[in-house]
Amino acid sequence: MSCQAALNPLVRSPGWCFVLSPHAIAAVSRFYLPHHTQSLRNESIRCWSNIPFITMPLSRAHGKSFAHRSELKHAKRIVVKLGSAVVTRGDECGLALGRLASIVEQVSMLQNQGREMMIVTSGAVAFGKQRLRHEILLSQSVRQALHSGQSQLKDMAIPVLEARACAAAGQSGLMALYEAMFTQYSICAAQILVTNLDFHDEQKRRNLNGTLHELLRMNIVPIINTNDAVVPPPEPNSDLQGVNVISVKDNDSLAARLAVEMKTDLLIVLSDVEGLFDSPPGSDDAKLIDIFYPGDQQSVTFGTKSRVGMGGMEAKVKAALWALQGGTSVVIANGTHPKISGHVITDIVEGKKVGTFFSEVKPAGPTVEQQGEMSRAGGRTLAALQPEQRAEIIYRLADLLTDQREEILLANKKDLEEAENKGRLALPLLKRLSLSTSKLNSLAIGLRQIAASSQDSVGRIIRRTRIAKDLELEQVTVPIGVLLVIFESRPDCLPQVSALAIASGNGLLLKGGKEAAYSNQILHHLTQEALSIHGVKDAVQLVNTREEVEDLCRLDKLIDLIIPRGSSQLVRNIQKAAKGIPVMGHSEGICHVYVDTDASVEKVTRIIRDSKCEYPAACNALETLLIHRDLLRTPLFDQIIDMLRVEQVKIHAGPKFASYLTFSPSEVKSLRTEYGDLECCIEVVDSVQEAVEHIHKYGSSHTDVIITENEKTAEFFLQHVDSACVFWNASTRFSDGYRFGLGAEVGISTSRIHARGPVGIEGLLTTKWLLRGDNHVVSDFSEHGSMKYLHENLPLPHRNTS
């Protein structure tokens, strides 16, 4: 029979019967339509029992494990080892059906992608214990009911159940459960039971290898377990005797042995802990090890083994290192946590930062976790410096930007050339990427402004209260902690943000875009050179590892605030990915300019041109132009349209504006659009009140402008528009930290909590309370106590505003 037989609803093969679901038949049929015939010949096809399987292009030469997590997405053959704690219920009698169903779903998803999945499972003992307990209770209840009466039932005792008997009773049920679950995804599973002897006997080992390869070729998921009904106790000191020998004494060693025997790309070991910790999980100082390298065993203190099963974490690490030595990558992760178990396997294969990844390739520099710790320690030292010392660092960095301009521009030229050659950046982003002498000079001026304004930032007293006699309270400014700033295509952002972090005494992690790698590298080097004059080089770290942004957003124990600077999509992604870390920024920059009936003809076109055309890719550029209805078909309106045409601005008509025109521009798809280019929307409003309502409905609370000569109308607009920046007769482009006199900004925040608008030094500070007393206790202030609260406001010390 040919592969066309796969179109039949029922396909038979000796010893097996497979029924294809209507969805499966439809999917297969699509591959065999006439216009697909030629392309099908070019695909890799596995044909088993006349059913075709289109495989993914996931081949690679085996023999060397993956060096980085990001490469795991290329894994073709994968073993998933399920520990006893993963598949077993908390009472150790029966299976955790919800977790097991989720695991089967993930394995099925990967299998249907064209990967070759194998499962090494525990659970037969638990399943058998459940069955045997039930049978014994049933048997005892019948006997006691016959001979002793119902009053004796409560005294029944369950005998100790021998593990091998439980395994024998539970193995068939366990496999039947897997079969039923995989059937839901039109996937067949096969059972293989092994013992250590099966690997020591060469003929049996070859047979096992051949069976597994044949099952994988036929798109069947092998489910392997130790034959616990007959397995002998492990021999002491027989484990890990070399690359070619590993004693199978638990499912960890079995999974490692199978992974190497089958030249597997990835072994995922699921347990009841997040991964490998440097000390027993739950202890005060235990830290999860993100990446484990051979030879790091001395830095780990192992605890006791799991509540169920044969092996503990030490056994898992030994098995993992043995598999790694054999060319298989390994990840140990938590398969029991309800919030992550539903996607833990697919997350690992996608390269996400889950569990402990075993790698033979040590990075040249520190890990991002180490960088976070260095940044925190360096930031605390930085905050303890005198204000003059922090200012001196920033002045030095400003000097370096001009002194080393040739080296900076040369590095920037490399970035520009690579971006242009690869064609991966649009023109507005290329403009952001480009540095020039004038940009560097402006940067230096801004940094000097920051240095001058930083003299009285950290440790400034903002409130003093006399609580009682000799009991005084102060509220003082302090750094937030460690900032993570993620920026795209803007290398000038690095020295700006660094200077603000230095001035505010914060540690800083910087994650720049790959397109600015050379520029970011030299600018970070100069930043650390400036920091070195007071021994705080580590306070500012540039993340050069292959960390994904989503993984960085999970480091809630290292990072106190995330500040994204880039596209609205980047900001939204970070806000979504952040796990317990506050994100300060704006998701969109939908800025409006409202032209009132009393607007000055001379001011209108200048302000609109500057707002839209000076830098259309900026977040503070005009996106929607609101025009009072009375201005339509007036010379002023014609001037606005003529100016936009000369500047080659593409106009989109809002619904009301389009209704006034016979031949209108293309009607806007959404009034909530940030174009980021020479495009804008024009809409008509009937009054300043309607303009305010439109801004509140469609704006992003970033920057909004009114152009009018009527002071009353202007004040109404200024007071009623609820945006971070609201201007009268001024371009939206003034919404900027440098232009506000802040020296620079880490970004513009549209949040209503903490900082809002362009965020400078003040926005990177929080406060703490200092209470100075003299043997004061609260009981002295009780109803019958000897002291009374005064709560007197005290004058603040003179602030240096020079």
Short mmCIF file of N, CA and C in Angstrom, two decimals, residues 90-232:
data_model
loop_
_atom_site.label_atom_id
_atom_site.label_comp_id
_atom_site.label_asym_id
_atom_site.label_seq_id
_atom_site.Cartn_x
_atom_site.Cartn_y
_atom_site.Cartn_z
N GLY A 90 0.11 13.50 47.09
CA GLY A 90 0.73 13.83 48.36
C GLY A 90 0.66 12.72 49.38
N ASP A 91 -0.42 11.89 49.32
CA ASP A 91 -0.54 10.79 50.28
C ASP A 91 0.23 9.55 49.85
N GLU A 92 0.92 9.64 48.69
CA GLU A 92 1.77 8.56 48.17
C GLU A 92 0.97 7.33 47.77
N CYS A 93 -0.34 7.42 47.75
CA CYS A 93 -1.19 6.31 47.31
C CYS A 93 -2.01 6.78 46.12
N GLY A 94 -1.54 6.50 44.95
CA GLY A 94 -2.24 6.94 43.76
C GLY A 94 -1.48 8.03 43.03
N LEU A 95 -1.93 8.35 41.82
CA LEU A 95 -1.23 9.27 40.95
C LEU A 95 -1.84 10.66 40.96
N ALA A 96 -1.01 11.66 40.71
CA ALA A 96 -1.47 13.04 40.57
C ALA A 96 -1.97 13.19 39.14
N LEU A 97 -3.22 12.92 38.92
CA LEU A 97 -3.76 12.82 37.56
C LEU A 97 -3.70 14.15 36.81
N GLY A 98 -3.92 15.25 37.51
CA GLY A 98 -3.88 16.55 36.84
C GLY A 98 -2.51 16.86 36.29
N ARG A 99 -1.48 16.64 37.11
CA ARG A 99 -0.10 16.88 36.66
C ARG A 99 0.25 15.97 35.50
N LEU A 100 -0.15 14.70 35.63
CA LEU A 100 0.19 13.73 34.59
C LEU A 100 -0.48 14.10 33.27
N ALA A 101 -1.71 14.54 33.32
CA ALA A 101 -2.41 14.96 32.09
C ALA A 101 -1.71 16.15 31.45
N SER A 102 -1.25 17.08 32.27
CA SER A 102 -0.55 18.26 31.75
C SER A 102 0.77 17.87 31.09
N ILE A 103 1.48 16.94 31.70
CA ILE A 103 2.75 16.47 31.13
C ILE A 103 2.52 15.78 29.80
N VAL A 104 1.49 14.94 29.75
CA VAL A 104 1.17 14.24 28.50
C VAL A 104 0.82 15.25 27.41
N GLU A 105 0.09 16.29 27.77
CA GLU A 105 -0.26 17.32 26.79
C GLU A 105 0.98 17.99 26.22
N GLN A 106 1.93 18.34 27.09
CA GLN A 106 3.15 19.00 26.63
C GLN A 106 4.00 18.07 25.76
N VAL A 107 4.13 16.82 26.19
CA VAL A 107 4.90 15.85 25.40
C VAL A 107 4.24 15.65 24.04
N SER A 108 2.91 15.58 24.02
CA SER A 108 2.19 15.41 22.76
C SER A 108 2.40 16.60 21.83
N MET A 109 2.40 17.78 22.39
CA MET A 109 2.61 18.98 21.60
C MET A 109 3.98 18.94 20.92
N LEU A 110 4.99 18.57 21.68
CA LEU A 110 6.34 18.49 21.12
C LEU A 110 6.46 17.35 20.11
N GLN A 111 5.81 16.23 20.40
CA GLN A 111 5.82 15.10 19.48
C GLN A 111 5.18 15.50 18.15
N ASN A 112 4.08 16.23 18.23
CA ASN A 112 3.39 16.65 17.01
C ASN A 112 4.14 17.74 16.25
N GLN A 113 5.13 18.34 16.89
CA GLN A 113 6.01 19.27 16.19
C GLN A 113 7.04 18.54 15.34
N GLY A 114 7.16 17.24 15.54
CA GLY A 114 8.13 16.46 14.81
C GLY A 114 9.32 16.02 15.65
N ARG A 115 9.28 16.29 16.95
CA ARG A 115 10.37 15.84 17.83
C ARG A 115 10.13 14.38 18.22
N GLU A 116 11.17 13.73 18.69
CA GLU A 116 11.09 12.34 19.13
C GLU A 116 11.14 12.32 20.65
N MET A 117 10.01 12.03 21.27
CA MET A 117 9.87 12.12 22.71
C MET A 117 9.90 10.75 23.36
N MET A 118 10.59 10.65 24.48
CA MET A 118 10.59 9.44 25.30
C MET A 118 10.33 9.85 26.75
N ILE A 119 9.63 8.98 27.47
CA ILE A 119 9.31 9.25 28.88
C ILE A 119 9.89 8.14 29.74
N VAL A 120 10.61 8.53 30.77
CA VAL A 120 11.02 7.60 31.82
C VAL A 120 10.18 7.95 33.04
N THR A 121 9.36 7.01 33.47
CA THR A 121 8.35 7.35 34.47
C THR A 121 8.46 6.50 35.73
N SER A 122 8.12 7.10 36.84
CA SER A 122 7.87 6.37 38.08
C SER A 122 6.36 6.29 38.24
N GLY A 123 5.91 5.72 39.33
CA GLY A 123 4.48 5.72 39.62
C GLY A 123 3.83 4.38 39.76
N ALA A 124 4.49 3.31 39.30
CA ALA A 124 3.85 2.00 39.39
C ALA A 124 3.64 1.58 40.84
N VAL A 125 4.62 1.88 41.69
CA VAL A 125 4.51 1.48 43.10
C VAL A 125 3.33 2.22 43.75
N ALA A 126 3.22 3.53 43.49
CA ALA A 126 2.13 4.31 44.09
C ALA A 126 0.77 3.84 43.58
N PHE A 127 0.68 3.60 42.29
CA PHE A 127 -0.58 3.14 41.72
C PHE A 127 -0.94 1.76 42.29
N GLY A 128 0.06 0.87 42.37
CA GLY A 128 -0.17 -0.46 42.93
C GLY A 128 -0.54 -0.41 44.40
N LYS A 129 0.09 0.49 45.15
CA LYS A 129 -0.24 0.62 46.57
C LYS A 129 -1.71 1.02 46.73
N GLN A 130 -2.15 1.93 45.88
CA GLN A 130 -3.55 2.35 45.94
C GLN A 130 -4.48 1.17 45.67
N ARG A 131 -4.17 0.38 44.64
CA ARG A 131 -5.01 -0.76 44.29
C ARG A 131 -5.00 -1.82 45.38
N LEU A 132 -3.80 -2.14 45.89
CA LEU A 132 -3.69 -3.19 46.90
C LEU A 132 -4.36 -2.77 48.21
N ARG A 133 -4.21 -1.52 48.60
CA ARG A 133 -4.89 -1.05 49.82
C ARG A 133 -6.41 -1.21 49.68
N HIS A 134 -6.89 -0.85 48.51
CA HIS A 134 -8.33 -0.97 48.27
C HIS A 134 -8.77 -2.43 48.36
N GLU A 135 -7.99 -3.32 47.71
CA GLU A 135 -8.35 -4.74 47.73
C GLU A 135 -8.29 -5.32 49.13
N ILE A 136 -7.26 -4.93 49.89
CA ILE A 136 -7.11 -5.46 51.25
C ILE A 136 -8.25 -4.97 52.14
N LEU A 137 -8.56 -3.69 52.03
CA LEU A 137 -9.66 -3.16 52.83
C LEU A 137 -10.98 -3.86 52.48
N LEU A 138 -11.19 -4.07 51.18
CA LEU A 138 -12.42 -4.73 50.76
C LEU A 138 -12.47 -6.16 51.28
N SER A 139 -11.34 -6.85 51.18
CA SER A 139 -11.28 -8.24 51.64
C SER A 139 -11.49 -8.32 53.14
N GLN A 140 -10.81 -7.44 53.89
CA GLN A 140 -10.93 -7.47 55.34
C GLN A 140 -12.34 -7.12 55.80
N SER A 141 -12.94 -6.15 55.12
CA SER A 141 -14.28 -5.75 55.54
C SER A 141 -15.28 -6.88 55.35
N VAL A 142 -15.11 -7.65 54.26
CA VAL A 142 -16.02 -8.78 54.03
C VAL A 142 -15.81 -9.84 55.09
N ARG A 143 -14.56 -10.20 55.37
CA ARG A 143 -14.28 -11.25 56.36
C ARG A 143 -14.77 -10.84 57.74
N GLN A 144 -14.47 -9.59 58.10
CA GLN A 144 -14.86 -9.17 59.45
C GLN A 144 -16.37 -9.03 59.59
N ALA A 145 -17.00 -8.67 58.49
CA ALA A 145 -18.46 -8.57 58.54
C ALA A 145 -19.07 -9.95 58.77
N LEU A 146 -18.43 -10.99 58.20
CA LEU A 146 -18.95 -12.35 58.33
C LEU A 146 -18.65 -12.94 59.70
N HIS A 147 -17.47 -12.66 60.24
CA HIS A 147 -17.04 -13.36 61.45
C HIS A 147 -17.09 -12.53 62.72
N SER A 148 -16.94 -11.22 62.61
CA SER A 148 -16.80 -10.43 63.84
C SER A 148 -17.86 -9.36 64.01
N GLY A 149 -18.63 -9.11 62.98
CA GLY A 149 -19.63 -8.04 63.10
C GLY A 149 -19.07 -6.70 62.68
N GLN A 150 -19.98 -5.75 62.44
CA GLN A 150 -19.58 -4.44 61.94
C GLN A 150 -18.76 -3.65 62.96
N SER A 151 -18.89 -3.96 64.23
CA SER A 151 -18.19 -3.17 65.24
C SER A 151 -16.69 -3.30 65.14
N GLN A 152 -16.19 -4.33 64.45
CA GLN A 152 -14.75 -4.55 64.36
C GLN A 152 -14.10 -3.82 63.19
N LEU A 153 -14.92 -3.24 62.27
CA LEU A 153 -14.35 -2.65 61.05
C LEU A 153 -13.38 -1.51 61.35
N LYS A 154 -13.69 -0.74 62.37
CA LYS A 154 -12.86 0.43 62.66
C LYS A 154 -11.48 0.04 63.16
N ASP A 155 -11.30 -1.24 63.57
CA ASP A 155 -10.01 -1.67 64.09
C ASP A 155 -9.12 -2.30 63.02
N MET A 156 -9.57 -2.30 61.76
CA MET A 156 -8.79 -2.94 60.70
C MET A 156 -7.48 -2.19 60.48
N ALA A 157 -6.41 -2.91 60.26
CA ALA A 157 -5.09 -2.32 60.01
C ALA A 157 -4.60 -2.77 58.64
N ILE A 158 -3.98 -1.84 57.93
CA ILE A 158 -3.43 -2.16 56.61
C ILE A 158 -2.00 -2.68 56.81
N PRO A 159 -1.70 -3.88 56.34
CA PRO A 159 -0.34 -4.38 56.49
C PRO A 159 0.64 -3.57 55.65
N VAL A 160 1.90 -3.67 56.02
CA VAL A 160 2.95 -3.00 55.24
C VAL A 160 3.03 -3.66 53.88
N LEU A 161 2.94 -2.83 52.81
CA LEU A 161 2.92 -3.37 51.46
C LEU A 161 4.32 -3.36 50.87
N GLU A 162 4.74 -4.50 50.37
CA GLU A 162 6.07 -4.64 49.80
C GLU A 162 6.11 -3.96 48.43
N ALA A 163 7.18 -3.19 48.18
CA ALA A 163 7.24 -2.33 46.99
C ALA A 163 7.14 -3.13 45.70
N ARG A 164 7.82 -4.29 45.63
CA ARG A 164 7.81 -5.06 44.39
C ARG A 164 6.41 -5.56 44.07
N ALA A 165 5.68 -5.94 45.10
CA ALA A 165 4.29 -6.38 44.87
C ALA A 165 3.43 -5.21 44.40
N CYS A 166 3.65 -4.04 44.99
CA CYS A 166 2.91 -2.85 44.55
C CYS A 166 3.20 -2.53 43.09
N ALA A 167 4.48 -2.63 42.71
CA ALA A 167 4.86 -2.35 41.33
C ALA A 167 4.17 -3.32 40.38
N ALA A 168 4.15 -4.59 40.75
CA ALA A 168 3.51 -5.59 39.89
C ALA A 168 2.01 -5.31 39.73
N ALA A 169 1.38 -4.88 40.82
CA ALA A 169 -0.05 -4.61 40.77
C ALA A 169 -0.37 -3.31 40.05
N GLY A 170 0.57 -2.36 40.05
CA GLY A 170 0.27 -1.04 39.51
C GLY A 170 0.76 -0.77 38.11
N GLN A 171 1.68 -1.60 37.60
CA GLN A 171 2.29 -1.29 36.31
C GLN A 171 1.27 -1.27 35.17
N SER A 172 0.39 -2.25 35.13
CA SER A 172 -0.57 -2.31 34.02
C SER A 172 -1.53 -1.12 34.06
N GLY A 173 -1.96 -0.74 35.25
CA GLY A 173 -2.86 0.40 35.37
C GLY A 173 -2.18 1.70 34.98
N LEU A 174 -0.90 1.84 35.37
CA LEU A 174 -0.14 3.03 35.00
C LEU A 174 -0.05 3.16 33.49
N MET A 175 0.25 2.05 32.84
CA MET A 175 0.40 2.09 31.39
C MET A 175 -0.94 2.33 30.70
N ALA A 176 -2.00 1.75 31.24
CA ALA A 176 -3.33 1.97 30.66
C ALA A 176 -3.71 3.45 30.75
N LEU A 177 -3.31 4.08 31.84
CA LEU A 177 -3.60 5.50 32.00
C LEU A 177 -2.85 6.33 30.96
N TYR A 178 -1.56 6.04 30.77
CA TYR A 178 -0.79 6.75 29.74
C TYR A 178 -1.42 6.54 28.36
N GLU A 179 -1.79 5.31 28.06
CA GLU A 179 -2.40 5.01 26.75
C GLU A 179 -3.65 5.86 26.54
N ALA A 180 -4.50 5.93 27.56
CA ALA A 180 -5.75 6.68 27.44
C ALA A 180 -5.48 8.17 27.23
N MET A 181 -4.49 8.68 27.96
CA MET A 181 -4.19 10.12 27.86
C MET A 181 -3.60 10.47 26.50
N PHE A 182 -2.64 9.68 26.01
CA PHE A 182 -2.00 9.98 24.73
C PHE A 182 -2.98 9.80 23.57
N THR A 183 -3.94 8.90 23.75
CA THR A 183 -4.93 8.69 22.69
C THR A 183 -5.71 9.96 22.40
N GLN A 184 -5.89 10.80 23.41
CA GLN A 184 -6.61 12.05 23.22
C GLN A 184 -5.91 12.97 22.21
N TYR A 185 -4.61 12.74 22.01
CA TYR A 185 -3.84 13.56 21.07
C TYR A 185 -3.44 12.77 19.82
N SER A 186 -4.13 11.65 19.59
CA SER A 186 -3.87 10.79 18.43
C SER A 186 -2.43 10.30 18.40
N ILE A 187 -1.90 10.01 19.56
CA ILE A 187 -0.53 9.53 19.69
C ILE A 187 -0.55 8.18 20.38
N CYS A 188 0.24 7.27 19.87
CA CYS A 188 0.35 5.94 20.47
C CYS A 188 1.55 5.90 21.41
N ALA A 189 1.41 5.20 22.52
CA ALA A 189 2.49 5.01 23.47
C ALA A 189 2.80 3.52 23.59
N ALA A 190 4.04 3.20 23.91
CA ALA A 190 4.46 1.80 24.08
C ALA A 190 5.22 1.67 25.38
N GLN A 191 5.07 0.53 26.05
CA GLN A 191 5.69 0.31 27.34
C GLN A 191 6.95 -0.55 27.21
N ILE A 192 8.00 -0.13 27.93
CA ILE A 192 9.23 -0.93 27.99
C ILE A 192 9.68 -0.99 29.45
N LEU A 193 9.85 -2.20 29.98
CA LEU A 193 10.36 -2.40 31.33
C LEU A 193 11.78 -2.93 31.26
N VAL A 194 12.66 -2.35 32.05
CA VAL A 194 14.08 -2.75 31.99
C VAL A 194 14.61 -2.95 33.40
N THR A 195 15.72 -3.66 33.47
CA THR A 195 16.50 -3.77 34.70
C THR A 195 17.95 -3.48 34.36
N ASN A 196 18.77 -3.43 35.37
CA ASN A 196 20.19 -3.14 35.15
C ASN A 196 20.83 -4.21 34.26
N LEU A 197 20.37 -5.47 34.40
CA LEU A 197 20.95 -6.57 33.62
C LEU A 197 20.74 -6.37 32.12
N ASP A 198 19.66 -5.68 31.75
CA ASP A 198 19.38 -5.46 30.33
C ASP A 198 20.45 -4.58 29.68
N PHE A 199 21.15 -3.79 30.47
CA PHE A 199 22.20 -2.94 29.91
C PHE A 199 23.56 -3.63 29.94
N HIS A 200 23.75 -4.58 30.88
CA HIS A 200 25.03 -5.28 30.96
C HIS A 200 25.12 -6.39 29.92
N ASP A 201 23.99 -6.97 29.52
CA ASP A 201 23.99 -8.00 28.49
C ASP A 201 23.99 -7.30 27.12
N GLU A 202 25.05 -7.52 26.36
CA GLU A 202 25.23 -6.81 25.09
C GLU A 202 24.09 -7.07 24.13
N GLN A 203 23.62 -8.32 24.05
CA GLN A 203 22.54 -8.65 23.13
C GLN A 203 21.24 -7.95 23.54
N LYS A 204 20.95 -7.97 24.84
CA LYS A 204 19.75 -7.30 25.32
C LYS A 204 19.84 -5.79 25.09
N ARG A 205 21.02 -5.25 25.28
CA ARG A 205 21.21 -3.81 25.09
C ARG A 205 20.96 -3.42 23.64
N ARG A 206 21.48 -4.26 22.70
CA ARG A 206 21.26 -3.98 21.28
C ARG A 206 19.78 -4.12 20.94
N ASN A 207 19.13 -5.13 21.53
CA ASN A 207 17.70 -5.31 21.27
C ASN A 207 16.88 -4.11 21.77
N LEU A 208 17.23 -3.65 22.96
CA LEU A 208 16.53 -2.50 23.53
C LEU A 208 16.73 -1.27 22.65
N ASN A 209 17.97 -1.07 22.22
CA ASN A 209 18.27 0.07 21.37
C ASN A 209 17.47 0.01 20.07
N GLY A 210 17.45 -1.18 19.47
CA GLY A 210 16.72 -1.35 18.22
C GLY A 210 15.22 -1.14 18.39
N THR A 211 14.68 -1.63 19.51
CA THR A 211 13.25 -1.46 19.76
C THR A 211 12.89 0.02 19.89
N LEU A 212 13.70 0.75 20.65
CA LEU A 212 13.43 2.17 20.84
C LEU A 212 13.52 2.94 19.53
N HIS A 213 14.53 2.65 18.73
CA HIS A 213 14.66 3.33 17.45
C HIS A 213 13.46 3.03 16.53
N GLU A 214 13.00 1.80 16.56
CA GLU A 214 11.87 1.43 15.71
C GLU A 214 10.59 2.15 16.18
N LEU A 215 10.40 2.23 17.49
CA LEU A 215 9.23 2.93 18.01
C LEU A 215 9.27 4.41 17.63
N LEU A 216 10.44 5.02 17.77
CA LEU A 216 10.56 6.43 17.41
C LEU A 216 10.32 6.64 15.92
N ARG A 217 10.82 5.71 15.11
CA ARG A 217 10.62 5.82 13.67
C ARG A 217 9.14 5.76 13.33
N MET A 218 8.37 5.02 14.12
CA MET A 218 6.94 4.86 13.87
C MET A 218 6.11 5.93 14.60
N ASN A 219 6.78 6.94 15.12
CA ASN A 219 6.09 8.06 15.78
C ASN A 219 5.36 7.64 17.05
N ILE A 220 5.87 6.63 17.72
CA ILE A 220 5.31 6.15 18.98
C ILE A 220 6.15 6.70 20.13
N VAL A 221 5.51 7.08 21.22
CA VAL A 221 6.22 7.58 22.40
C VAL A 221 6.54 6.40 23.31
N PRO A 222 7.81 6.02 23.44
CA PRO A 222 8.17 4.95 24.38
C PRO A 222 8.07 5.45 25.82
N ILE A 223 7.45 4.63 26.68
CA ILE A 223 7.37 4.94 28.11
C ILE A 223 8.14 3.87 28.84
N ILE A 224 9.23 4.27 29.44
CA ILE A 224 10.20 3.32 30.01
C ILE A 224 10.16 3.40 31.53
N ASN A 225 10.27 2.26 32.16
CA ASN A 225 10.29 2.21 33.62
C ASN A 225 11.19 1.05 34.05
N THR A 226 11.76 1.19 35.22
CA THR A 226 12.50 0.04 35.77
C THR A 226 11.48 -1.03 36.16
N ASN A 227 11.84 -2.27 35.95
CA ASN A 227 10.94 -3.37 36.28
C ASN A 227 11.03 -3.63 37.78
N ASP A 228 10.31 -2.78 38.53
CA ASP A 228 10.43 -2.82 39.99
C ASP A 228 9.89 -4.10 40.61
N ALA A 229 9.15 -4.89 39.83
CA ALA A 229 8.63 -6.14 40.37
C ALA A 229 9.73 -7.19 40.53
N VAL A 230 10.81 -7.05 39.77
CA VAL A 230 11.88 -8.07 39.82
C VAL A 230 13.25 -7.46 40.04
N VAL A 231 13.36 -6.14 40.04
CA VAL A 231 14.69 -5.53 40.09
C VAL A 231 15.37 -5.84 41.42
N PRO A 232 16.65 -6.23 41.39
CA PRO A 232 17.37 -6.50 42.64
C PRO A 232 17.84 -5.19 43.27
#
